[in-house]
Amino acid sequence: MIDVEKETQTKPRALLVGEPGNNLQELKLLVITLEMDVVQRLTLNRLEVHPVYGMGKGKALEIAELAKQIQADYIIFDFNLEPRKQRNWEELTNISCIDRQEVIIRIFAQRAQTKEAALQVELARLSYSLPRLSHMQGDFSRQRGGAFGAKGSGETQLELNQRQIRDRIAALKKELAEVELNRKTQRKQRGKVPSCALVGYTNAGKSSLLNALTGSDALVENKLFATLDPLTRKLPLNESSGVLITDTVGFISNLPHHLIDAFKSTLEEAIKADLLLLVLDSSDPEAEAQYETVCNVLDDIGADKNPRILLLNKIDKTDENTEQLSSLRLKFPNAICISAKEEIGFLELKDRIYEMLFGEIGNYILPVSQQALLSELKKAGCIQSEEWLDDGVHIKARATGRLLALLTPFYTGK
């Protein structure tokens, strides 16, 4: 199946090739984000296990001829292209042939603003390119070194470049380890304030939600992976308590493992969070599939056990009676419908966050001797009401974890 796109002349021209049953819409959005012109999309009828091109030679020649006819500058595959197959495709077509992984890495490289993001992207790029060095330059097999008998046959240019990249990867990992250590120090400095992490598919509206909830100024663009760096802001829940909310990098299906490994310190914000706010774009027809993708990535990074609240965002774009939103509400009955743009559902969200992080409300009578515990409860924002009587301090409070364990002996009921 071939889908012809509108043509422009100012950007690199791309031919997209996808697996059977894939409409290539997501890859198209990624390529447009990379500022390329999608000239044509082609979905294969079948994908063969073939050592040369990953498909039959006849189909490969057909694609090569199509790329020539439409004057494509790139052929972009929506599946992983092994280094040898990538080299074979470029020899066949005489144009650049890349896969989905390289597209995402290039987008990340464009988006990197801080030193940490730049280090992470460089690590991902080098890890991806290391096995592909042999196809990037034509004469890497030429040996270099001194005269015969003095230095042996010498090191090939390919071996030299591979060694240099491995050394750089080691140096990057060392720098990122220092960044991770600094991030841990920052978490300790935040004290015992509970933390939430915004997670979700890219372009689900996480940054917009952070801005609306906290008055922050996080970058908001209607583009995939608009922000890469985690941004933490405080959200007051009432007069005495609040939580820290961190915006994290967006997820996407088939997120390259090079990026997951490189962005480990950033994604750790989700792993360490006391509560995950999983943001879903309720107006997107692929919302359910995106939810599964986010859950799979959380599982990959070890954050699948964290408590979470599902947020159906962008309901301002979806009428309450539409089949799309009704289906999502039926599938996710405990989800909260919100709109970051219209600030809909914020009170319910804050109440749910407060309940999950600070526990159910209960009545307690503390002896006057428990001044230290009373002071700690006040600092944590747990106390709803307080009354000093003859038999002790009567409080109404919410608590979880260690504080709840300390309070339990003084519990008098709800």
mmCIF file of C-alpha atoms in Angstrom:
data_model
loop_
_atom_site.group_PDB
_atom_site.id
_atom_site.type_symbol
_atom_site.label_atom_id
_atom_site.label_comp_id
_atom_site.label_asym_id
_atom_site.label_seq_id
_atom_site.Cartn_x
_atom_site.Cartn_y
_atom_site.Cartn_z
ATOM 1 C CA MET A 1 0.000 0.000 0.000
ATOM 2 C CA ILE A 2 1.407 3.378 -1.013
ATOM 3 C CA ASP A 3 0.306 6.704 0.430
ATOM 4 C CA VAL A 4 1.493 9.798 -1.473
ATOM 5 C CA GLU A 5 2.043 12.926 0.610
ATOM 6 C CA LYS A 6 2.008 16.593 -0.389
ATOM 7 C CA GLU A 7 5.411 17.664 -1.581
ATOM 8 C CA THR A 8 7.577 20.618 -0.591
ATOM 9 C CA GLN A 9 10.992 21.498 -1.919
ATOM 10 C CA THR A 10 12.710 23.096 1.063
ATOM 11 C CA LYS A 11 13.287 20.102 3.327
ATOM 12 C CA PRO A 12 15.004 16.719 2.953
ATOM 13 C CA ARG A 13 12.613 14.297 1.270
ATOM 14 C CA ALA A 14 11.835 10.987 2.948
ATOM 15 C CA LEU A 15 10.274 7.709 1.864
ATOM 16 C CA LEU A 16 8.823 5.788 4.828
ATOM 17 C CA VAL A 17 8.712 1.999 4.835
ATOM 18 C CA GLY A 18 6.733 0.066 7.446
ATOM 19 C CA GLU A 19 5.774 -3.412 8.527
ATOM 20 C CA PRO A 20 2.463 -5.026 7.469
ATOM 21 C CA GLY A 21 -0.552 -3.422 9.145
ATOM 22 C CA ASN A 22 1.338 -0.243 10.116
ATOM 23 C CA ASN A 23 -0.082 3.021 8.771
ATOM 24 C CA LEU A 24 3.205 4.773 9.673
ATOM 25 C CA GLN A 25 1.371 7.730 11.220
ATOM 26 C CA GLU A 26 3.610 7.828 14.286
ATOM 27 C CA LEU A 27 6.799 7.560 12.226
ATOM 28 C CA LYS A 28 5.459 10.343 10.015
ATOM 29 C CA LEU A 29 5.057 12.600 13.074
ATOM 30 C CA LEU A 30 8.583 11.747 14.198
ATOM 31 C CA VAL A 31 10.024 12.547 10.779
ATOM 32 C CA ILE A 32 8.092 15.832 10.589
ATOM 33 C CA THR A 33 9.448 16.694 14.046
ATOM 34 C CA LEU A 34 12.906 16.098 12.564
ATOM 35 C CA GLU A 35 11.983 18.730 9.942
ATOM 36 C CA MET A 36 11.907 16.391 6.971
ATOM 37 C CA ASP A 37 9.299 16.243 4.249
ATOM 38 C CA VAL A 38 7.444 12.917 4.104
ATOM 39 C CA VAL A 39 6.987 12.459 0.365
ATOM 40 C CA GLN A 40 5.610 8.940 0.389
ATOM 41 C CA ARG A 41 4.661 6.105 2.735
ATOM 42 C CA LEU A 42 4.840 2.441 1.832
ATOM 43 C CA THR A 43 3.466 -0.413 3.937
ATOM 44 C CA LEU A 44 4.854 -3.860 3.115
ATOM 45 C CA ASN A 45 2.500 -6.768 2.526
ATOM 46 C CA ARG A 46 4.912 -9.068 4.338
ATOM 47 C CA LEU A 47 8.304 -8.850 6.003
ATOM 48 C CA GLU A 48 10.658 -11.710 5.191
ATOM 49 C CA VAL A 49 13.615 -12.901 7.235
ATOM 50 C CA HIS A 50 16.313 -12.166 4.684
ATOM 51 C CA PRO A 51 20.013 -11.674 5.532
ATOM 52 C CA VAL A 52 20.722 -9.031 2.879
ATOM 53 C CA TYR A 53 17.842 -6.522 2.992
ATOM 54 C CA GLY A 54 15.389 -7.946 5.513
ATOM 55 C CA MET A 55 13.048 -8.632 2.601
ATOM 56 C CA GLY A 56 13.240 -10.224 -0.818
ATOM 57 C CA LYS A 57 15.624 -8.732 -3.378
ATOM 58 C CA GLY A 58 12.764 -7.995 -5.754
ATOM 59 C CA LYS A 59 10.932 -5.882 -3.186
ATOM 60 C CA ALA A 60 14.206 -4.131 -2.232
ATOM 61 C CA LEU A 61 14.828 -3.208 -5.895
ATOM 62 C CA GLU A 62 11.243 -1.968 -6.161
ATOM 63 C CA ILE A 63 11.715 0.312 -3.118
ATOM 64 C CA ALA A 64 15.057 1.545 -4.460
ATOM 65 C CA GLU A 65 13.424 2.429 -7.808
ATOM 66 C CA LEU A 66 10.544 4.203 -6.043
ATOM 67 C CA ALA A 67 13.012 6.255 -3.983
ATOM 68 C CA LYS A 68 14.787 7.253 -7.197
ATOM 69 C CA GLN A 69 11.538 8.248 -8.904
ATOM 70 C CA ILE A 70 10.374 10.507 -6.075
ATOM 71 C CA GLN A 71 13.919 11.894 -5.572
ATOM 72 C CA ALA A 72 14.016 10.875 -1.930
ATOM 73 C CA ASP A 73 16.997 11.910 0.169
ATOM 74 C CA TYR A 74 16.245 9.290 2.829
ATOM 75 C CA ILE A 75 14.574 5.915 3.149
ATOM 76 C CA ILE A 76 13.357 5.546 6.726
ATOM 77 C CA PHE A 77 12.313 2.149 8.052
ATOM 78 C CA ASP A 78 9.842 1.810 10.929
ATOM 79 C CA PHE A 79 11.681 -1.254 12.218
ATOM 80 C CA ASN A 80 15.226 -1.839 13.442
ATOM 81 C CA LEU A 81 17.752 -1.985 10.643
ATOM 82 C CA GLU A 82 20.804 -4.076 11.474
ATOM 83 C CA PRO A 83 24.184 -2.510 10.579
ATOM 84 C CA ARG A 84 24.910 -4.938 7.739
ATOM 85 C CA LYS A 85 21.453 -4.482 6.218
ATOM 86 C CA GLN A 86 21.768 -0.715 6.540
ATOM 87 C CA ARG A 87 25.063 -0.846 4.612
ATOM 88 C CA ASN A 88 23.465 -3.052 1.943
ATOM 89 C CA TRP A 89 20.528 -0.653 1.526
ATOM 90 C CA GLU A 90 22.811 2.356 1.130
ATOM 91 C CA GLU A 91 24.948 0.545 -1.425
ATOM 92 C CA LEU A 92 21.762 -0.382 -3.343
ATOM 93 C CA THR A 93 20.134 3.061 -3.297
ATOM 94 C CA ASN A 94 23.086 5.481 -2.966
ATOM 95 C CA ILE A 95 21.092 7.527 -0.434
ATOM 96 C CA SER A 96 20.897 7.553 3.369
ATOM 97 C CA CYS A 97 18.881 4.691 4.850
ATOM 98 C CA ILE A 98 18.033 4.928 8.539
ATOM 99 C CA ASP A 99 15.624 3.334 10.986
ATOM 100 C CA ARG A 100 13.186 4.529 13.650
ATOM 101 C CA GLN A 101 15.853 4.405 16.372
ATOM 102 C CA GLU A 102 18.111 6.853 14.547
ATOM 103 C CA VAL A 103 15.190 9.213 13.917
ATOM 104 C CA ILE A 104 14.394 9.355 17.640
ATOM 105 C CA ILE A 105 18.054 9.825 18.587
ATOM 106 C CA ARG A 106 18.346 12.722 16.110
ATOM 107 C CA ILE A 107 15.234 14.358 17.595
ATOM 108 C CA PHE A 108 16.688 13.999 21.079
ATOM 109 C CA ALA A 109 19.930 15.585 19.842
ATOM 110 C CA GLN A 110 17.965 18.606 18.579
ATOM 111 C CA ARG A 111 16.038 18.924 21.858
ATOM 112 C CA ALA A 112 18.980 18.621 24.269
ATOM 113 C CA GLN A 113 19.407 21.948 26.071
ATOM 114 C CA THR A 114 21.239 21.220 29.335
ATOM 115 C CA LYS A 115 24.620 19.597 29.856
ATOM 116 C CA GLU A 116 22.978 16.473 31.298
ATOM 117 C CA ALA A 117 20.660 16.027 28.312
ATOM 118 C CA ALA A 118 23.550 16.582 25.893
ATOM 119 C CA LEU A 119 25.625 13.912 27.672
ATOM 120 C CA GLN A 120 22.729 11.471 27.632
ATOM 121 C CA VAL A 121 22.026 12.000 23.943
ATOM 122 C CA GLU A 122 25.704 11.671 23.013
ATOM 123 C CA LEU A 123 25.929 8.400 24.943
ATOM 124 C CA ALA A 124 22.857 7.055 23.150
ATOM 125 C CA ARG A 125 24.173 8.177 19.749
ATOM 126 C CA LEU A 126 27.609 6.617 20.233
ATOM 127 C CA SER A 127 26.151 3.355 21.591
ATOM 128 C CA TYR A 128 23.920 3.188 18.514
ATOM 129 C CA SER A 129 26.638 4.111 16.007
ATOM 130 C CA LEU A 130 29.429 1.859 17.335
ATOM 131 C CA PRO A 131 28.343 -1.306 15.448
ATOM 132 C CA ARG A 132 27.542 0.821 12.368
ATOM 133 C CA LEU A 133 30.970 2.415 11.893
ATOM 134 C CA SER A 134 31.880 0.125 9.038
ATOM 135 C CA HIS A 135 29.140 1.554 6.807
ATOM 136 C CA MET A 136 29.741 5.224 7.635
ATOM 137 C CA GLN A 137 33.053 5.532 5.756
ATOM 138 C CA GLY A 138 34.322 3.534 2.876
ATOM 139 C CA ASP A 139 37.985 2.952 3.673
ATOM 140 C CA PHE A 140 38.014 1.873 7.314
ATOM 141 C CA SER A 141 39.848 -1.351 6.563
ATOM 142 C CA ARG A 142 43.070 0.477 5.598
ATOM 143 C CA GLN A 143 45.806 -0.228 8.123
ATOM 144 C CA ARG A 144 47.887 2.455 9.723
ATOM 145 C CA GLY A 145 51.140 2.267 11.695
ATOM 146 C CA GLY A 146 54.911 2.369 11.245
ATOM 147 C CA ALA A 147 57.288 0.529 8.996
ATOM 148 C CA PHE A 148 57.068 -3.245 8.720
ATOM 149 C CA GLY A 149 58.787 -4.905 11.673
ATOM 150 C CA ALA A 150 58.696 -1.769 13.803
ATOM 151 C CA LYS A 151 55.051 -1.567 14.856
ATOM 152 C CA GLY A 152 53.585 -4.660 13.300
ATOM 153 C CA SER A 153 50.870 -4.448 10.675
ATOM 154 C CA GLY A 154 49.253 -1.578 12.550
ATOM 155 C CA GLU A 155 45.728 -0.719 13.651
ATOM 156 C CA THR A 156 43.023 -0.317 11.030
ATOM 157 C CA GLN A 157 41.147 2.971 10.889
ATOM 158 C CA LEU A 158 37.967 1.106 11.887
ATOM 159 C CA GLU A 159 39.642 -0.350 14.984
ATOM 160 C CA LEU A 160 41.023 3.059 15.915
ATOM 161 C CA ASN A 161 37.623 4.728 15.626
ATOM 162 C CA GLN A 162 35.925 1.942 17.577
ATOM 163 C CA ARG A 163 38.475 2.285 20.369
ATOM 164 C CA GLN A 164 38.010 6.055 20.473
ATOM 165 C CA ILE A 165 34.239 5.673 20.695
ATOM 166 C CA ARG A 166 34.506 3.084 23.482
ATOM 167 C CA ASP A 167 36.797 5.442 25.409
ATOM 168 C CA ARG A 168 34.306 8.281 24.932
ATOM 169 C CA ILE A 169 31.402 6.073 26.047
ATOM 170 C CA ALA A 170 33.313 5.190 29.221
ATOM 171 C CA ALA A 171 34.002 8.882 29.892
ATOM 172 C CA LEU A 172 30.333 9.784 29.317
ATOM 173 C CA LYS A 173 29.161 7.088 31.704
ATOM 174 C CA LYS A 174 31.538 8.450 34.338
ATOM 175 C CA GLU A 175 30.200 11.997 33.880
ATOM 176 C CA LEU A 176 26.604 10.787 34.037
ATOM 177 C CA ALA A 177 27.374 8.857 37.219
ATOM 178 C CA GLU A 178 28.448 12.173 38.762
ATOM 179 C CA VAL A 179 25.204 13.761 37.550
ATOM 180 C CA GLU A 180 23.252 10.918 39.124
ATOM 181 C CA LEU A 181 25.107 11.458 42.396
ATOM 182 C CA ASN A 182 24.212 15.170 42.296
ATOM 183 C CA ARG A 183 20.584 14.270 41.639
ATOM 184 C CA LYS A 184 20.544 11.998 44.677
ATOM 185 C CA THR A 185 21.976 14.853 46.759
ATOM 186 C CA GLN A 186 19.192 17.112 45.491
ATOM 187 C CA ARG A 187 16.584 14.537 46.528
ATOM 188 C CA LYS A 188 18.044 14.423 50.034
ATOM 189 C CA GLN A 189 17.980 18.208 50.241
ATOM 190 C CA ARG A 190 14.285 18.194 49.414
ATOM 191 C CA GLY A 191 13.731 16.569 52.810
ATOM 192 C CA LYS A 192 10.689 14.426 53.468
ATOM 193 C CA VAL A 193 8.319 16.235 51.075
ATOM 194 C CA PRO A 194 6.368 13.581 49.090
ATOM 195 C CA SER A 195 7.085 13.465 45.362
ATOM 196 C CA CYS A 196 5.028 12.840 42.236
ATOM 197 C CA ALA A 197 6.304 12.202 38.711
ATOM 198 C CA LEU A 198 4.378 13.061 35.569
ATOM 199 C CA VAL A 199 4.774 10.193 33.134
ATOM 200 C CA GLY A 200 3.077 9.467 29.836
ATOM 201 C CA TYR A 201 3.296 9.269 26.096
ATOM 202 C CA THR A 202 5.119 12.098 24.380
ATOM 203 C CA ASN A 203 2.859 15.085 23.637
ATOM 204 C CA ALA A 204 0.228 13.941 26.177
ATOM 205 C CA GLY A 205 0.307 17.353 27.870
ATOM 206 C CA LYS A 206 2.575 16.696 30.868
ATOM 207 C CA SER A 207 4.441 20.012 30.687
ATOM 208 C CA SER A 208 1.197 21.946 30.218
ATOM 209 C CA LEU A 209 -0.226 20.202 33.280
ATOM 210 C CA LEU A 210 2.872 21.035 35.348
ATOM 211 C CA ASN A 211 2.560 24.688 34.331
ATOM 212 C CA ALA A 212 -1.159 24.851 35.111
ATOM 213 C CA LEU A 213 -0.848 23.136 38.496
ATOM 214 C CA THR A 214 2.229 24.951 39.807
ATOM 215 C CA GLY A 215 2.486 28.171 37.807
ATOM 216 C CA SER A 216 5.721 26.908 36.264
ATOM 217 C CA ASP A 217 7.185 27.983 32.931
ATOM 218 C CA ALA A 218 8.133 24.645 31.394
ATOM 219 C CA LEU A 219 8.516 24.686 27.609
ATOM 220 C CA VAL A 220 5.272 23.685 25.893
ATOM 221 C CA GLU A 221 5.150 22.828 22.185
ATOM 222 C CA ASN A 222 2.798 20.719 20.123
ATOM 223 C CA LYS A 223 5.718 18.506 19.105
ATOM 224 C CA LEU A 224 7.029 15.090 20.059
ATOM 225 C CA PHE A 225 9.718 15.206 22.797
ATOM 226 C CA ALA A 226 9.411 18.987 23.292
ATOM 227 C CA THR A 227 11.299 18.669 26.598
ATOM 228 C CA LEU A 228 13.970 16.208 27.721
ATOM 229 C CA ASP A 229 15.089 17.558 31.089
ATOM 230 C CA PRO A 230 13.170 16.817 34.305
ATOM 231 C CA LEU A 231 11.704 19.915 35.933
ATOM 232 C CA THR A 232 10.561 19.814 39.573
ATOM 233 C CA ARG A 233 8.087 22.258 41.114
ATOM 234 C CA LYS A 234 6.089 22.329 44.373
ATOM 235 C CA LEU A 235 2.305 21.906 44.343
ATOM 236 C CA PRO A 236 0.522 23.162 47.509
ATOM 237 C CA LEU A 237 -2.352 20.863 48.502
ATOM 238 C CA ASN A 238 -3.588 22.912 51.465
ATOM 239 C CA GLU A 239 -2.269 25.466 53.937
ATOM 240 C CA SER A 240 0.137 23.040 55.598
ATOM 241 C CA SER A 241 1.127 20.438 53.025
ATOM 242 C CA GLY A 242 2.335 20.127 49.484
ATOM 243 C CA VAL A 243 4.093 17.759 47.096
ATOM 244 C CA LEU A 244 6.928 18.016 44.589
ATOM 245 C CA ILE A 245 5.915 17.288 40.991
ATOM 246 C CA THR A 246 8.520 16.386 38.362
ATOM 247 C CA ASP A 247 7.934 16.435 34.611
ATOM 248 C CA THR A 248 9.796 13.573 32.897
ATOM 249 C CA VAL A 249 10.765 12.772 29.320
ATOM 250 C CA GLY A 250 7.896 11.469 27.197
ATOM 251 C CA PHE A 251 7.620 7.807 26.235
ATOM 252 C CA ILE A 252 6.961 6.322 22.820
ATOM 253 C CA SER A 253 6.460 2.841 21.408
ATOM 254 C CA ASN A 254 9.696 0.980 20.649
ATOM 255 C CA LEU A 255 11.730 3.518 22.615
ATOM 256 C CA PRO A 256 15.349 2.573 21.808
ATOM 257 C CA HIS A 257 17.111 0.828 24.671
ATOM 258 C CA HIS A 258 20.136 3.064 24.021
ATOM 259 C CA LEU A 259 17.948 5.991 25.106
ATOM 260 C CA ILE A 260 16.482 4.163 28.103
ATOM 261 C CA ASP A 261 20.014 3.368 29.286
ATOM 262 C CA ALA A 262 21.314 6.878 28.571
ATOM 263 C CA PHE A 263 18.383 8.614 30.285
ATOM 264 C CA LYS A 264 18.530 6.360 33.331
ATOM 265 C CA SER A 265 19.275 9.235 35.717
ATOM 266 C CA THR A 266 16.356 11.221 34.306
ATOM 267 C CA LEU A 267 13.938 8.307 34.344
ATOM 268 C CA GLU A 268 15.022 7.600 37.911
ATOM 269 C CA GLU A 269 12.756 10.489 38.926
ATOM 270 C CA ALA A 270 9.849 8.204 38.020
ATOM 271 C CA ILE A 271 11.369 5.206 39.801
ATOM 272 C CA LYS A 272 11.944 7.126 43.054
ATOM 273 C CA ALA A 273 8.608 8.997 43.046
ATOM 274 C CA ASP A 274 6.096 8.253 45.799
ATOM 275 C CA LEU A 275 3.278 8.573 43.273
ATOM 276 C CA LEU A 276 3.060 8.486 39.469
ATOM 277 C CA LEU A 277 0.638 10.742 37.592
ATOM 278 C CA LEU A 278 0.131 8.863 34.333
ATOM 279 C CA VAL A 279 -1.104 11.383 31.762
ATOM 280 C CA LEU A 280 -3.097 10.131 28.775
ATOM 281 C CA ASP A 281 -4.307 12.219 25.838
ATOM 282 C CA SER A 282 -8.025 11.375 25.837
ATOM 283 C CA SER A 283 -8.506 12.993 22.421
ATOM 284 C CA ASP A 284 -6.019 10.654 20.708
ATOM 285 C CA PRO A 285 -7.599 7.615 18.983
ATOM 286 C CA GLU A 286 -4.507 5.607 19.961
ATOM 287 C CA ALA A 287 -4.864 6.438 23.680
ATOM 288 C CA GLU A 288 -5.354 2.829 24.818
ATOM 289 C CA ALA A 289 -2.333 1.618 22.851
ATOM 290 C CA GLN A 290 -0.292 4.507 24.258
ATOM 291 C CA TYR A 291 -1.335 3.527 27.784
ATOM 292 C CA GLU A 292 0.021 0.016 27.182
ATOM 293 C CA THR A 293 3.273 1.480 25.837
ATOM 294 C CA VAL A 294 3.732 3.689 28.911
ATOM 295 C CA CYS A 295 3.052 0.731 31.216
ATOM 296 C CA ASN A 296 5.624 -1.353 29.314
ATOM 297 C CA VAL A 297 8.284 1.374 29.645
ATOM 298 C CA LEU A 298 7.529 1.747 33.374
ATOM 299 C CA ASP A 299 7.970 -2.003 33.675
ATOM 300 C CA ASP A 300 11.298 -1.808 31.791
ATOM 301 C CA ILE A 301 12.705 0.852 34.127
ATOM 302 C CA GLY A 302 11.418 -0.800 37.323
ATOM 303 C CA ALA A 303 8.649 1.692 38.153
ATOM 304 C CA ASP A 304 5.716 -0.670 37.594
ATOM 305 C CA LYS A 305 5.037 -1.126 41.327
ATOM 306 C CA ASN A 306 4.751 2.593 42.135
ATOM 307 C CA PRO A 307 1.268 3.810 43.122
ATOM 308 C CA ARG A 308 -0.295 5.743 40.262
ATOM 309 C CA ILE A 309 -3.214 7.944 39.283
ATOM 310 C CA LEU A 310 -4.409 7.818 35.672
ATOM 311 C CA LEU A 311 -5.313 11.219 34.214
ATOM 312 C CA LEU A 312 -7.408 11.522 31.056
ATOM 313 C CA ASN A 313 -6.115 14.870 29.804
ATOM 314 C CA LYS A 314 -7.337 17.198 27.039
ATOM 315 C CA ILE A 315 -11.041 16.571 27.681
ATOM 316 C CA ASP A 316 -11.586 20.117 26.366
ATOM 317 C CA LYS A 317 -10.909 18.567 22.948
ATOM 318 C CA THR A 318 -13.361 15.706 23.508
ATOM 319 C CA ASP A 319 -17.083 16.103 24.078
ATOM 320 C CA GLU A 320 -18.266 14.246 27.207
ATOM 321 C CA ASN A 321 -20.702 12.177 25.116
ATOM 322 C CA THR A 322 -18.305 11.031 22.438
ATOM 323 C CA GLU A 323 -17.588 7.356 22.033
ATOM 324 C CA GLN A 324 -13.847 7.934 22.464
ATOM 325 C CA LEU A 325 -14.035 9.404 25.969
ATOM 326 C CA SER A 326 -16.878 7.091 27.021
ATOM 327 C CA SER A 327 -14.799 4.082 26.029
ATOM 328 C CA LEU A 328 -11.802 5.317 28.035
ATOM 329 C CA ARG A 329 -13.921 6.060 31.107
ATOM 330 C CA LEU A 330 -15.448 2.592 30.877
ATOM 331 C CA LYS A 331 -12.021 0.965 30.587
ATOM 332 C CA PHE A 332 -10.462 3.141 33.306
ATOM 333 C CA PRO A 333 -13.268 3.837 35.833
ATOM 334 C CA ASN A 334 -10.863 5.220 38.468
ATOM 335 C CA ALA A 335 -9.223 7.706 36.115
ATOM 336 C CA ILE A 336 -9.653 11.449 36.641
ATOM 337 C CA CYS A 337 -10.817 13.524 33.661
ATOM 338 C CA ILE A 338 -8.824 16.756 33.462
ATOM 339 C CA SER A 339 -7.919 19.575 31.115
ATOM 340 C CA ALA A 340 -4.600 21.311 31.631
ATOM 341 C CA LYS A 341 -5.734 24.068 29.277
ATOM 342 C CA GLU A 342 -9.080 24.769 30.998
ATOM 343 C CA GLU A 343 -7.905 23.678 34.492
ATOM 344 C CA ILE A 344 -10.739 21.168 34.753
ATOM 345 C CA GLY A 345 -10.585 18.428 37.400
ATOM 346 C CA PHE A 346 -7.765 20.007 39.430
ATOM 347 C CA LEU A 347 -9.609 19.917 42.768
ATOM 348 C CA GLU A 348 -10.395 16.222 42.385
ATOM 349 C CA LEU A 349 -6.781 15.565 41.392
ATOM 350 C CA LYS A 350 -5.382 17.387 44.421
ATOM 351 C CA ASP A 351 -7.791 15.539 46.740
ATOM 352 C CA ARG A 352 -6.751 12.183 45.239
ATOM 353 C CA ILE A 353 -3.034 13.035 45.546
ATOM 354 C CA TYR A 354 -3.544 14.109 49.153
ATOM 355 C CA GLU A 355 -5.449 10.935 50.028
ATOM 356 C CA MET A 356 -2.914 8.605 48.395
ATOM 357 C CA LEU A 357 0.187 10.291 49.813
ATOM 358 C CA PHE A 358 -1.065 11.249 53.251
ATOM 359 C CA GLY A 359 -3.478 8.362 53.911
ATOM 360 C CA GLU A 360 -7.038 8.209 55.201
ATOM 361 C CA ILE A 361 -8.140 10.617 57.874
ATOM 362 C CA GLY A 362 -8.347 9.353 61.465
ATOM 363 C CA ASN A 363 -8.813 10.599 65.053
ATOM 364 C CA TYR A 364 -5.983 10.298 67.579
ATOM 365 C CA ILE A 365 -5.293 11.355 71.167
ATOM 366 C CA LEU A 366 -1.622 12.076 71.775
ATOM 367 C CA PRO A 367 -0.189 12.276 75.296
ATOM 368 C CA VAL A 368 1.372 15.631 76.093
ATOM 369 C CA SER A 369 4.721 13.808 76.269
ATOM 370 C CA GLN A 370 4.548 13.157 72.472
ATOM 371 C CA GLN A 371 5.614 16.686 71.527
ATOM 372 C CA ALA A 372 8.256 15.444 69.075
ATOM 373 C CA LEU A 373 5.708 13.346 67.169
ATOM 374 C CA LEU A 374 3.221 16.216 67.145
ATOM 375 C CA SER A 375 5.875 18.556 65.748
ATOM 376 C CA GLU A 376 6.826 16.061 63.008
ATOM 377 C CA LEU A 377 3.172 15.633 62.016
ATOM 378 C CA LYS A 378 2.812 19.406 61.691
ATOM 379 C CA LYS A 379 5.932 19.673 59.511
ATOM 380 C CA ALA A 380 4.619 16.902 57.272
ATOM 381 C CA GLY A 381 1.260 18.659 56.897
ATOM 382 C CA CYS A 382 -0.697 15.678 58.252
ATOM 383 C CA ILE A 383 -2.860 17.411 60.872
ATOM 384 C CA GLN A 384 -6.372 18.561 59.916
ATOM 385 C CA SER A 385 -7.452 19.783 63.349
ATOM 386 C CA GLU A 386 -5.893 20.027 66.781
ATOM 387 C CA GLU A 387 -7.438 20.490 70.257
ATOM 388 C CA TRP A 388 -5.678 20.441 73.616
ATOM 389 C CA LEU A 389 -7.815 18.791 76.341
ATOM 390 C CA ASP A 390 -7.210 17.363 79.809
ATOM 391 C CA ASP A 391 -6.586 13.819 78.545
ATOM 392 C CA GLY A 392 -4.138 14.888 75.792
ATOM 393 C CA VAL A 393 -3.947 16.478 72.345
ATOM 394 C CA HIS A 394 -6.943 15.488 70.206
ATOM 395 C CA ILE A 395 -5.973 15.576 66.527
ATOM 396 C CA LYS A 396 -7.567 14.658 63.249
ATOM 397 C CA ALA A 397 -4.811 13.626 60.851
ATOM 398 C CA ARG A 398 -3.811 11.774 57.701
ATOM 399 C CA ALA A 399 -0.690 9.631 57.731
ATOM 400 C CA THR A 400 1.025 6.825 55.859
ATOM 401 C CA GLY A 401 4.146 4.705 56.298
ATOM 402 C CA ARG A 402 6.331 5.444 59.301
ATOM 403 C CA LEU A 403 4.150 8.263 60.649
ATOM 404 C CA LEU A 404 1.060 6.065 60.509
ATOM 405 C CA ALA A 405 2.933 3.357 62.432
ATOM 406 C CA LEU A 406 3.900 5.905 65.114
ATOM 407 C CA LEU A 407 0.318 7.180 65.346
ATOM 408 C CA THR A 408 -1.440 3.805 65.438
ATOM 409 C CA PRO A 409 -1.123 3.282 69.235
ATOM 410 C CA PHE A 410 -3.077 6.505 69.794
ATOM 411 C CA TYR A 411 -5.862 5.803 67.253
ATOM 412 C CA THR A 412 -9.449 6.347 68.483
ATOM 413 C CA GLY A 413 -11.424 5.824 65.273
ATOM 414 C CA LYS A 414 -12.543 7.698 62.191
#
